[in-house]
Amino acid sequence: MKRKINCETARDFSVIKTLEKLGHFPKRTTEKEAWFLSPFRSEAQASFKVSKTNNRWYDHGEGIGGNVIDLVCKILKCSIKETLDYLNNDVTNFSFQQQKVFNDNETQIDITKIQELTHPALIQYLSSRGISIAIAKAYCKEVWYGYKNAHFFAIGLQNHKNGWELRNKFYKNSSSPKSYTSLKNNHKQLIILEGMFDLLSLAMIKESLLIASDIIVLNSIAFIKDMEGCIHSYDKINLYLDNDASGMHTTKYLLDKYNNTIDKSSTYKNFKDLNEFICYEKQKISGH
């Protein structure tokens, strides 16, 4: 019988190997450190450092770091007990069976089926993020894909180059080609959001605003330059970017450059993003 681990023994688990188990692989390595794309958000330049000597991680984009327990808790959004179960290879206490994950930059995946969201595990995950299935179905699909004769599934948001942003409880990933998502309704007002769950969260708060606007979901701050050519054709641009260092920097860049931009991050003041805000409101209403 496998001996259960505790926090003290779990801290000795390799951060690099744990990231690889979760589907995140280093972009570059040296003798003393490894650099990854952040597992907490989409980005084009690796800003997530792992010290090989100290077995600790630090995310320069968010200014946070810690040990392997902190890492798994944050990526999987789970308790310390669940984290210890995960590190001990016992995933029976998670809300749905963990899928093998991998990075599309390392392997070639084959999208096999795109359909309406119906899988209970994905619906449960959406609910845990404060998103109704009706809202999710309006903007996203259930995406199944193959790798080495096995099949996997995720919530998918399609970008304008027909690649997919893929999300479930256990990981954030994307299929090639990676780009921003553009939803055009022939309006003169544009909304710019950072990620899939920002889009779904704003729809939960005020879907009528989205219906009356064109929408760009960046999927990565790195795609700001790619979509800037669209900005000139709009009378008004509402910015709903994250209240972190990269989000605030990008907001300032757009405000300084374009007179028709408005920072709407006060909507979720004191929260990192729209989804964190609506999850807090949901908990407040439910009394938890």
PDB file of C-alpha atoms in Angstrom:
ATOM      1  CA  MET A   1       0.000   0.000   0.000  1.00  0.00           C
ATOM      2  CA  LYS A   2       1.356   3.395  -0.980  1.00  0.00           C
ATOM      3  CA  ARG A   3       2.353   5.559   1.993  1.00  0.00           C
ATOM      4  CA  LYS A   4       0.561   8.899   2.078  1.00  0.00           C
ATOM      5  CA  ILE A   5       2.776  11.940   1.842  1.00  0.00           C
ATOM      6  CA  ASN A   6       2.586  15.041   4.043  1.00  0.00           C
ATOM      7  CA  CYS A   7       3.446  18.688   3.405  1.00  0.00           C
ATOM      8  CA  GLU A   8       7.031  18.255   4.565  1.00  0.00           C
ATOM      9  CA  THR A   9       7.781  15.344   2.228  1.00  0.00           C
ATOM     10  CA  ALA A  10       5.745  16.855  -0.636  1.00  0.00           C
ATOM     11  CA  ARG A  11       7.949  19.954  -0.711  1.00  0.00           C
ATOM     12  CA  ASP A  12      10.815  17.751  -1.918  1.00  0.00           C
ATOM     13  CA  PHE A  13       8.886  16.851  -5.079  1.00  0.00           C
ATOM     14  CA  SER A  14      10.479  18.353  -8.186  1.00  0.00           C
ATOM     15  CA  VAL A  15       8.742  21.542  -9.367  1.00  0.00           C
ATOM     16  CA  ILE A  16       9.968  20.918 -12.924  1.00  0.00           C
ATOM     17  CA  LYS A  17       8.664  17.333 -13.037  1.00  0.00           C
ATOM     18  CA  THR A  18       5.353  18.431 -11.531  1.00  0.00           C
ATOM     19  CA  LEU A  19       4.957  21.109 -14.204  1.00  0.00           C
ATOM     20  CA  GLU A  20       5.675  18.512 -16.884  1.00  0.00           C
ATOM     21  CA  LYS A  21       3.080  16.196 -15.329  1.00  0.00           C
ATOM     22  CA  LEU A  22       0.597  19.056 -15.659  1.00  0.00           C
ATOM     23  CA  GLY A  23       1.506  19.572 -19.323  1.00  0.00           C
ATOM     24  CA  HIS A  24       3.956  22.494 -19.055  1.00  0.00           C
ATOM     25  CA  PHE A  25       7.437  22.126 -20.515  1.00  0.00           C
ATOM     26  CA  PRO A  26      10.462  24.464 -20.263  1.00  0.00           C
ATOM     27  CA  LYS A  27      11.187  26.852 -23.107  1.00  0.00           C
ATOM     28  CA  ARG A  28      14.833  27.148 -22.120  1.00  0.00           C
ATOM     29  CA  THR A  29      17.057  25.711 -19.419  1.00  0.00           C
ATOM     30  CA  THR A  30      20.451  26.430 -17.872  1.00  0.00           C
ATOM     31  CA  GLU A  31      22.480  24.581 -15.271  1.00  0.00           C
ATOM     32  CA  LYS A  32      20.688  26.374 -12.434  1.00  0.00           C
ATOM     33  CA  GLU A  33      17.214  27.277 -13.732  1.00  0.00           C
ATOM     34  CA  ALA A  34      14.428  26.550 -16.194  1.00  0.00           C
ATOM     35  CA  TRP A  35      12.048  29.029 -17.820  1.00  0.00           C
ATOM     36  CA  PHE A  36       8.415  28.218 -18.683  1.00  0.00           C
ATOM     37  CA  LEU A  37       5.435  29.999 -20.178  1.00  0.00           C
ATOM     38  CA  SER A  38       3.335  30.866 -17.139  1.00  0.00           C
ATOM     39  CA  PRO A  39       0.816  28.115 -16.294  1.00  0.00           C
ATOM     40  CA  PHE A  40      -1.490  30.822 -14.884  1.00  0.00           C
ATOM     41  CA  ARG A  41      -2.142  32.762 -18.100  1.00  0.00           C
ATOM     42  CA  SER A  42      -1.426  32.812 -21.824  1.00  0.00           C
ATOM     43  CA  GLU A  43       1.841  34.483 -22.836  1.00  0.00           C
ATOM     44  CA  ALA A  44       4.330  34.410 -25.692  1.00  0.00           C
ATOM     45  CA  GLN A  45       7.545  35.056 -23.700  1.00  0.00           C
ATOM     46  CA  ALA A  46       8.517  32.744 -20.834  1.00  0.00           C
ATOM     47  CA  SER A  47       8.361  34.675 -17.544  1.00  0.00           C
ATOM     48  CA  PHE A  48       8.023  31.752 -15.129  1.00  0.00           C
ATOM     49  CA  LYS A  49      11.343  30.704 -13.556  1.00  0.00           C
ATOM     50  CA  VAL A  50      12.152  27.527 -11.641  1.00  0.00           C
ATOM     51  CA  SER A  51      15.330  27.366  -9.580  1.00  0.00           C
ATOM     52  CA  LYS A  52      16.884  23.912  -9.895  1.00  0.00           C
ATOM     53  CA  THR A  53      19.067  24.457  -6.824  1.00  0.00           C
ATOM     54  CA  ASN A  54      16.270  25.626  -4.499  1.00  0.00           C
ATOM     55  CA  ASN A  55      13.376  23.727  -6.149  1.00  0.00           C
ATOM     56  CA  ARG A  56      11.271  26.909  -6.018  1.00  0.00           C
ATOM     57  CA  TRP A  57       9.311  28.795  -8.679  1.00  0.00           C
ATOM     58  CA  TYR A  58       8.756  32.474  -9.330  1.00  0.00           C
ATOM     59  CA  ASP A  59       6.290  34.052 -11.781  1.00  0.00           C
ATOM     60  CA  HIS A  60       7.727  37.412 -12.855  1.00  0.00           C
ATOM     61  CA  GLY A  61       4.447  38.387 -14.535  1.00  0.00           C
ATOM     62  CA  GLU A  62       2.461  38.179 -11.290  1.00  0.00           C
ATOM     63  CA  GLY A  63       5.286  38.737  -8.822  1.00  0.00           C
ATOM     64  CA  ILE A  64       4.533  35.564  -6.853  1.00  0.00           C
ATOM     65  CA  GLY A  65       6.352  32.331  -6.138  1.00  0.00           C
ATOM     66  CA  GLY A  66       6.605  29.388  -3.800  1.00  0.00           C
ATOM     67  CA  ASN A  67       7.114  25.656  -3.485  1.00  0.00           C
ATOM     68  CA  VAL A  68       5.531  22.729  -5.317  1.00  0.00           C
ATOM     69  CA  ILE A  69       2.478  22.675  -3.010  1.00  0.00           C
ATOM     70  CA  ASP A  70       1.757  26.355  -3.681  1.00  0.00           C
ATOM     71  CA  LEU A  71       2.147  25.658  -7.405  1.00  0.00           C
ATOM     72  CA  VAL A  72      -0.315  22.758  -7.604  1.00  0.00           C
ATOM     73  CA  CYS A  73      -2.849  24.520  -5.369  1.00  0.00           C
ATOM     74  CA  LYS A  74      -2.820  27.538  -7.682  1.00  0.00           C
ATOM     75  CA  ILE A  75      -2.841  25.679 -11.017  1.00  0.00           C
ATOM     76  CA  LEU A  76      -5.564  23.193 -10.075  1.00  0.00           C
ATOM     77  CA  LYS A  77      -7.427  25.641  -7.796  1.00  0.00           C
ATOM     78  CA  CYS A  78      -7.649  22.951  -5.148  1.00  0.00           C
ATOM     79  CA  SER A  79      -7.058  22.437  -1.427  1.00  0.00           C
ATOM     80  CA  ILE A  80      -3.786  21.346   0.178  1.00  0.00           C
ATOM     81  CA  LYS A  81      -5.317  17.907   0.830  1.00  0.00           C
ATOM     82  CA  GLU A  82      -6.231  17.550  -2.861  1.00  0.00           C
ATOM     83  CA  THR A  83      -2.738  18.702  -3.786  1.00  0.00           C
ATOM     84  CA  LEU A  84      -1.153  16.019  -1.610  1.00  0.00           C
ATOM     85  CA  ASP A  85      -3.478  13.428  -3.194  1.00  0.00           C
ATOM     86  CA  TYR A  86      -2.428  14.637  -6.633  1.00  0.00           C
ATOM     87  CA  LEU A  87       1.293  14.541  -5.842  1.00  0.00           C
ATOM     88  CA  ASN A  88       0.769  11.069  -4.388  1.00  0.00           C
ATOM     89  CA  ASN A  89      -0.823  10.006  -7.717  1.00  0.00           C
ATOM     90  CA  ASP A  90      -4.234   9.571  -6.089  1.00  0.00           C
ATOM     91  CA  VAL A  91      -6.695  11.665  -8.085  1.00  0.00           C
ATOM     92  CA  THR A  92      -9.880   9.950  -6.874  1.00  0.00           C
ATOM     93  CA  ASN A  93     -10.783  12.935  -4.683  1.00  0.00           C
ATOM     94  CA  PHE A  94     -10.884  15.353  -7.632  1.00  0.00           C
ATOM     95  CA  SER A  95     -14.232  16.301  -9.134  1.00  0.00           C
ATOM     96  CA  PHE A  96     -13.480  14.457 -12.370  1.00  0.00           C
ATOM     97  CA  GLN A  97     -10.815  12.113 -13.617  1.00  0.00           C
ATOM     98  CA  GLN A  98      -7.590  13.854 -14.532  1.00  0.00           C
ATOM     99  CA  GLN A  99      -6.634  13.772 -18.176  1.00  0.00           C
ATOM    100  CA  LYS A 100      -3.121  13.339 -19.462  1.00  0.00           C
ATOM    101  CA  VAL A 101      -2.003  16.755 -20.621  1.00  0.00           C
ATOM    102  CA  PHE A 102       0.665  18.007 -22.960  1.00  0.00           C
ATOM    103  CA  ASN A 103       1.879  21.156 -24.632  1.00  0.00           C
ATOM    104  CA  ASP A 104       0.960  21.604 -28.300  1.00  0.00           C
ATOM    105  CA  ASN A 105       4.353  23.239 -28.870  1.00  0.00           C
ATOM    106  CA  GLU A 106       5.935  19.880 -27.998  1.00  0.00           C
ATOM    107  CA  THR A 107       3.475  17.529 -29.718  1.00  0.00           C
ATOM    108  CA  GLN A 108       0.979  17.527 -32.554  1.00  0.00           C
ATOM    109  CA  ILE A 109      -2.645  17.184 -31.482  1.00  0.00           C
ATOM    110  CA  ASP A 110      -5.498  16.324 -33.796  1.00  0.00           C
ATOM    111  CA  ILE A 111      -8.890  17.975 -33.195  1.00  0.00           C
ATOM    112  CA  THR A 112     -11.391  15.160 -33.707  1.00  0.00           C
ATOM    113  CA  LYS A 113     -14.748  16.600 -32.653  1.00  0.00           C
ATOM    114  CA  ILE A 114     -16.282  19.989 -31.933  1.00  0.00           C
ATOM    115  CA  GLN A 115     -19.747  20.047 -30.364  1.00  0.00           C
ATOM    116  CA  GLU A 116     -21.983  21.874 -27.909  1.00  0.00           C
ATOM    117  CA  LEU A 117     -20.846  21.749 -24.302  1.00  0.00           C
ATOM    118  CA  THR A 118     -22.441  18.706 -22.683  1.00  0.00           C
ATOM    119  CA  HIS A 119     -19.783  16.862 -20.676  1.00  0.00           C
ATOM    120  CA  PRO A 120     -20.659  16.900 -16.938  1.00  0.00           C
ATOM    121  CA  ALA A 121     -17.037  17.473 -15.926  1.00  0.00           C
ATOM    122  CA  LEU A 122     -16.806  20.638 -18.034  1.00  0.00           C
ATOM    123  CA  ILE A 123     -20.209  21.876 -16.864  1.00  0.00           C
ATOM    124  CA  GLN A 124     -19.108  21.329 -13.257  1.00  0.00           C
ATOM    125  CA  TYR A 125     -15.880  23.232 -13.889  1.00  0.00           C
ATOM    126  CA  LEU A 126     -17.783  26.139 -15.461  1.00  0.00           C
ATOM    127  CA  SER A 127     -20.078  26.258 -12.427  1.00  0.00           C
ATOM    128  CA  SER A 128     -17.079  26.373 -10.093  1.00  0.00           C
ATOM    129  CA  ARG A 129     -15.902  29.459 -12.021  1.00  0.00           C
ATOM    130  CA  GLY A 130     -19.326  31.125 -11.731  1.00  0.00           C
ATOM    131  CA  ILE A 131     -20.306  30.566 -15.380  1.00  0.00           C
ATOM    132  CA  SER A 132     -23.689  29.224 -16.465  1.00  0.00           C
ATOM    133  CA  ILE A 133     -23.847  26.563 -19.144  1.00  0.00           C
ATOM    134  CA  ALA A 134     -26.143  28.777 -21.247  1.00  0.00           C
ATOM    135  CA  ILE A 135     -23.540  31.566 -21.341  1.00  0.00           C
ATOM    136  CA  ALA A 136     -20.704  29.134 -22.061  1.00  0.00           C
ATOM    137  CA  LYS A 137     -22.630  27.539 -24.943  1.00  0.00           C
ATOM    138  CA  ALA A 138     -23.111  30.955 -26.533  1.00  0.00           C
ATOM    139  CA  TYR A 139     -19.366  31.518 -26.914  1.00  0.00           C
ATOM    140  CA  CYS A 140     -17.536  28.219 -26.491  1.00  0.00           C
ATOM    141  CA  LYS A 141     -17.562  24.623 -27.668  1.00  0.00           C
ATOM    142  CA  GLU A 142     -16.648  21.244 -26.267  1.00  0.00           C
ATOM    143  CA  VAL A 143     -13.479  20.275 -28.113  1.00  0.00           C
ATOM    144  CA  TRP A 144     -12.259  16.687 -28.342  1.00  0.00           C
ATOM    145  CA  TYR A 145      -8.827  15.937 -29.708  1.00  0.00           C
ATOM    146  CA  GLY A 146      -6.564  12.972 -30.217  1.00  0.00           C
ATOM    147  CA  TYR A 147      -2.997  12.218 -29.293  1.00  0.00           C
ATOM    148  CA  LYS A 148      -1.351   8.788 -29.717  1.00  0.00           C
ATOM    149  CA  ASN A 149      -4.704   7.004 -30.157  1.00  0.00           C
ATOM    150  CA  ALA A 150      -6.165   8.535 -26.973  1.00  0.00           C
ATOM    151  CA  HIS A 151      -8.914  11.154 -26.717  1.00  0.00           C
ATOM    152  CA  PHE A 152      -9.161  14.241 -24.502  1.00  0.00           C
ATOM    153  CA  PHE A 153     -11.657  17.064 -24.038  1.00  0.00           C
ATOM    154  CA  ALA A 154     -11.807  20.714 -22.940  1.00  0.00           C
ATOM    155  CA  ILE A 155     -13.814  23.924 -23.134  1.00  0.00           C
ATOM    156  CA  GLY A 156     -12.709  25.588 -26.359  1.00  0.00           C
ATOM    157  CA  LEU A 157     -12.732  29.196 -27.565  1.00  0.00           C
ATOM    158  CA  GLN A 158     -11.793  29.511 -31.237  1.00  0.00           C
ATOM    159  CA  ASN A 159      -9.407  32.236 -32.356  1.00  0.00           C
ATOM    160  CA  HIS A 160      -9.537  34.094 -35.660  1.00  0.00           C
ATOM    161  CA  LYS A 161      -6.977  31.729 -37.228  1.00  0.00           C
ATOM    162  CA  ASN A 162      -9.095  28.686 -36.263  1.00  0.00           C
ATOM    163  CA  GLY A 163      -6.840  27.574 -33.420  1.00  0.00           C
ATOM    164  CA  TRP A 164      -8.389  26.852 -30.031  1.00  0.00           C
ATOM    165  CA  GLU A 165      -7.860  28.040 -26.473  1.00  0.00           C
ATOM    166  CA  LEU A 166      -8.473  24.946 -24.340  1.00  0.00           C
ATOM    167  CA  ARG A 167      -9.440  24.902 -20.666  1.00  0.00           C
ATOM    168  CA  ASN A 168     -10.548  22.408 -18.045  1.00  0.00           C
ATOM    169  CA  LYS A 169      -9.958  22.137 -14.312  1.00  0.00           C
ATOM    170  CA  PHE A 170      -6.481  20.725 -14.735  1.00  0.00           C
ATOM    171  CA  TYR A 171      -4.794  22.911 -17.306  1.00  0.00           C
ATOM    172  CA  LYS A 172      -4.698  25.838 -19.721  1.00  0.00           C
ATOM    173  CA  ASN A 173      -3.492  25.092 -23.227  1.00  0.00           C
ATOM    174  CA  SER A 174      -4.034  25.978 -26.855  1.00  0.00           C
ATOM    175  CA  SER A 175      -3.854  24.374 -30.263  1.00  0.00           C
ATOM    176  CA  SER A 176      -1.980  25.853 -33.198  1.00  0.00           C
ATOM    177  CA  PRO A 177      -2.133  28.392 -34.669  1.00  0.00           C
ATOM    178  CA  LYS A 178      -2.365  30.596 -31.578  1.00  0.00           C
ATOM    179  CA  SER A 179      -3.865  34.066 -31.967  1.00  0.00           C
ATOM    180  CA  TYR A 180      -6.542  36.437 -30.643  1.00  0.00           C
ATOM    181  CA  THR A 181     -10.283  35.768 -30.903  1.00  0.00           C
ATOM    182  CA  SER A 182     -12.416  38.244 -32.856  1.00  0.00           C
ATOM    183  CA  LEU A 183     -16.227  38.294 -32.551  1.00  0.00           C
ATOM    184  CA  LYS A 184     -17.661  40.799 -35.009  1.00  0.00           C
ATOM    185  CA  ASN A 185     -21.253  42.068 -34.845  1.00  0.00           C
ATOM    186  CA  ASN A 186     -20.757  45.166 -37.067  1.00  0.00           C
ATOM    187  CA  HIS A 187     -20.912  47.606 -34.155  1.00  0.00           C
ATOM    188  CA  LYS A 188     -18.894  50.793 -33.607  1.00  0.00           C
ATOM    189  CA  GLN A 189     -17.997  49.834 -30.046  1.00  0.00           C
ATOM    190  CA  LEU A 190     -15.210  47.341 -29.276  1.00  0.00           C
ATOM    191  CA  ILE A 191     -14.585  45.400 -26.074  1.00  0.00           C
ATOM    192  CA  ILE A 192     -11.066  44.048 -25.440  1.00  0.00           C
ATOM    193  CA  LEU A 193     -10.683  41.251 -22.909  1.00  0.00           C
ATOM    194  CA  GLU A 194      -7.672  39.197 -21.882  1.00  0.00           C
ATOM    195  CA  GLY A 195      -8.914  35.604 -21.766  1.00  0.00           C
ATOM    196  CA  MET A 196     -11.740  33.137 -22.256  1.00  0.00           C
ATOM    197  CA  PHE A 197     -13.066  33.394 -18.709  1.00  0.00           C
ATOM    198  CA  ASP A 198     -13.005  37.198 -18.848  1.00  0.00           C
ATOM    199  CA  LEU A 199     -15.355  36.961 -21.830  1.00  0.00           C
ATOM    200  CA  LEU A 200     -17.675  34.514 -20.093  1.00  0.00           C
ATOM    201  CA  SER A 201     -17.598  36.519 -16.857  1.00  0.00           C
ATOM    202  CA  LEU A 202     -18.550  39.769 -18.589  1.00  0.00           C
ATOM    203  CA  ALA A 203     -21.388  37.900 -20.294  1.00  0.00           C
ATOM    204  CA  MET A 204     -22.599  36.803 -16.853  1.00  0.00           C
ATOM    205  CA  ILE A 205     -22.516  40.403 -15.610  1.00  0.00           C
ATOM    206  CA  LYS A 206     -23.962  42.186 -18.658  1.00  0.00           C
ATOM    207  CA  GLU A 207     -24.459  40.124 -21.781  1.00  0.00           C
ATOM    208  CA  SER A 208     -26.386  42.965 -23.427  1.00  0.00           C
ATOM    209  CA  LEU A 209     -23.126  44.947 -23.530  1.00  0.00           C
ATOM    210  CA  LEU A 210     -21.417  42.163 -25.471  1.00  0.00           C
ATOM    211  CA  ILE A 211     -24.345  41.847 -27.861  1.00  0.00           C
ATOM    212  CA  ALA A 212     -24.068  45.576 -28.621  1.00  0.00           C
ATOM    213  CA  SER A 213     -20.307  45.423 -29.251  1.00  0.00           C
ATOM    214  CA  ASP A 214     -17.601  43.797 -31.307  1.00  0.00           C
ATOM    215  CA  ILE A 215     -15.276  41.735 -29.125  1.00  0.00           C
ATOM    216  CA  ILE A 216     -11.600  40.855 -29.094  1.00  0.00           C
ATOM    217  CA  VAL A 217     -10.245  38.288 -26.633  1.00  0.00           C
ATOM    218  CA  LEU A 218      -6.469  38.613 -26.702  1.00  0.00           C
ATOM    219  CA  ASN A 219      -5.730  35.060 -25.451  1.00  0.00           C
ATOM    220  CA  SER A 220      -2.297  36.527 -24.695  1.00  0.00           C
ATOM    221  CA  ILE A 221      -1.099  40.071 -24.034  1.00  0.00           C
ATOM    222  CA  ALA A 222       1.481  39.379 -26.755  1.00  0.00           C
ATOM    223  CA  PHE A 223      -1.234  39.736 -29.423  1.00  0.00           C
ATOM    224  CA  ILE A 224      -1.867  43.435 -28.683  1.00  0.00           C
ATOM    225  CA  LYS A 225       0.301  44.458 -31.633  1.00  0.00           C
ATOM    226  CA  ASP A 226      -1.463  42.009 -33.958  1.00  0.00           C
ATOM    227  CA  MET A 227      -4.924  43.411 -33.274  1.00  0.00           C
ATOM    228  CA  GLU A 228      -4.065  47.125 -33.095  1.00  0.00           C
ATOM    229  CA  GLY A 229      -5.006  47.635 -36.742  1.00  0.00           C
ATOM    230  CA  CYS A 230      -8.647  46.981 -35.796  1.00  0.00           C
ATOM    231  CA  ILE A 231      -8.838  49.810 -33.274  1.00  0.00           C
ATOM    232  CA  HIS A 232      -9.079  52.732 -35.705  1.00  0.00           C
ATOM    233  CA  SER A 233     -12.447  51.626 -37.075  1.00  0.00           C
ATOM    234  CA  TYR A 234     -14.230  51.964 -33.701  1.00  0.00           C
ATOM    235  CA  ASP A 235     -15.712  55.014 -32.014  1.00  0.00           C
ATOM    236  CA  LYS A 236     -15.317  53.594 -28.508  1.00  0.00           C
ATOM    237  CA  ILE A 237     -13.130  50.864 -27.021  1.00  0.00           C
ATOM    238  CA  ASN A 238     -13.714  49.416 -23.546  1.00  0.00           C
ATOM    239  CA  LEU A 239     -10.725  47.707 -21.919  1.00  0.00           C
ATOM    240  CA  TYR A 240     -11.291  44.868 -19.436  1.00  0.00           C
ATOM    241  CA  LEU A 241      -7.713  43.709 -18.849  1.00  0.00           C
ATOM    242  CA  ASP A 242      -6.300  42.081 -15.717  1.00  0.00           C
ATOM    243  CA  ASN A 243      -5.344  44.089 -12.648  1.00  0.00           C
ATOM    244  CA  ASP A 244      -1.833  42.638 -12.657  1.00  0.00           C
ATOM    245  CA  ALA A 245       1.445  44.104 -13.861  1.00  0.00           C
ATOM    246  CA  SER A 246       1.115  43.025 -17.511  1.00  0.00           C
ATOM    247  CA  GLY A 247      -2.584  43.889 -17.734  1.00  0.00           C
ATOM    248  CA  MET A 248      -2.144  47.345 -16.234  1.00  0.00           C
ATOM    249  CA  HIS A 249       0.889  48.037 -18.422  1.00  0.00           C
ATOM    250  CA  THR A 250      -1.084  47.102 -21.539  1.00  0.00           C
ATOM    251  CA  THR A 251      -4.069  49.193 -20.455  1.00  0.00           C
ATOM    252  CA  LYS A 252      -1.808  52.231 -19.981  1.00  0.00           C
ATOM    253  CA  TYR A 253      -0.205  51.618 -23.385  1.00  0.00           C
ATOM    254  CA  LEU A 254      -3.598  51.614 -25.146  1.00  0.00           C
ATOM    255  CA  LEU A 255      -4.949  54.601 -23.172  1.00  0.00           C
ATOM    256  CA  ASP A 256      -1.858  56.669 -24.004  1.00  0.00           C
ATOM    257  CA  LYS A 257      -1.942  55.745 -27.695  1.00  0.00           C
ATOM    258  CA  TYR A 258      -5.668  55.899 -28.516  1.00  0.00           C
ATOM    259  CA  ASN A 259      -8.115  58.624 -27.496  1.00  0.00           C
ATOM    260  CA  ASN A 260     -11.148  56.377 -27.928  1.00  0.00           C
ATOM    261  CA  THR A 261     -10.120  53.843 -25.242  1.00  0.00           C
ATOM    262  CA  ILE A 262     -11.701  53.602 -21.769  1.00  0.00           C
ATOM    263  CA  ASP A 263     -10.322  51.611 -18.831  1.00  0.00           C
ATOM    264  CA  LYS A 264     -13.189  49.568 -17.327  1.00  0.00           C
ATOM    265  CA  SER A 265     -11.106  47.680 -14.760  1.00  0.00           C
ATOM    266  CA  SER A 266     -12.815  49.642 -11.952  1.00  0.00           C
ATOM    267  CA  THR A 267     -15.696  47.204 -12.524  1.00  0.00           C
ATOM    268  CA  TYR A 268     -13.593  44.589 -10.709  1.00  0.00           C
ATOM    269  CA  LYS A 269     -11.454  46.872  -8.531  1.00  0.00           C
ATOM    270  CA  ASN A 270      -9.502  44.957  -5.837  1.00  0.00           C
ATOM    271  CA  PHE A 271      -9.752  41.750  -7.898  1.00  0.00           C
ATOM    272  CA  LYS A 272      -7.275  40.336 -10.393  1.00  0.00           C
ATOM    273  CA  ASP A 273      -9.846  39.932 -13.142  1.00  0.00           C
ATOM    274  CA  LEU A 274     -13.535  39.677 -13.971  1.00  0.00           C
ATOM    275  CA  ASN A 275     -13.754  35.998 -13.104  1.00  0.00           C
ATOM    276  CA  GLU A 276     -12.241  36.442  -9.662  1.00  0.00           C
ATOM    277  CA  PHE A 277     -14.795  39.202  -9.113  1.00  0.00           C
ATOM    278  CA  ILE A 278     -17.859  37.154 -10.115  1.00  0.00           C
ATOM    279  CA  CYS A 279     -16.656  34.147  -8.098  1.00  0.00           C
ATOM    280  CA  TYR A 280     -16.413  36.409  -5.041  1.00  0.00           C
ATOM    281  CA  GLU A 281     -19.917  37.782  -5.683  1.00  0.00           C
ATOM    282  CA  LYS A 282     -21.285  34.255  -6.082  1.00  0.00           C
ATOM    283  CA  GLN A 283     -19.769  33.159  -2.774  1.00  0.00           C
ATOM    284  CA  LYS A 284     -21.111  36.267  -1.056  1.00  0.00           C
ATOM    285  CA  ILE A 285     -24.642  35.560  -2.298  1.00  0.00           C
ATOM    286  CA  SER A 286     -24.479  31.891  -1.311  1.00  0.00           C
ATOM    287  CA  GLY A 287     -23.178  32.830   2.136  1.00  0.00           C
ATOM    288  CA  HIS A 288     -19.990  30.753   1.924  1.00  0.00           C
TER     289      HIS A 288
END
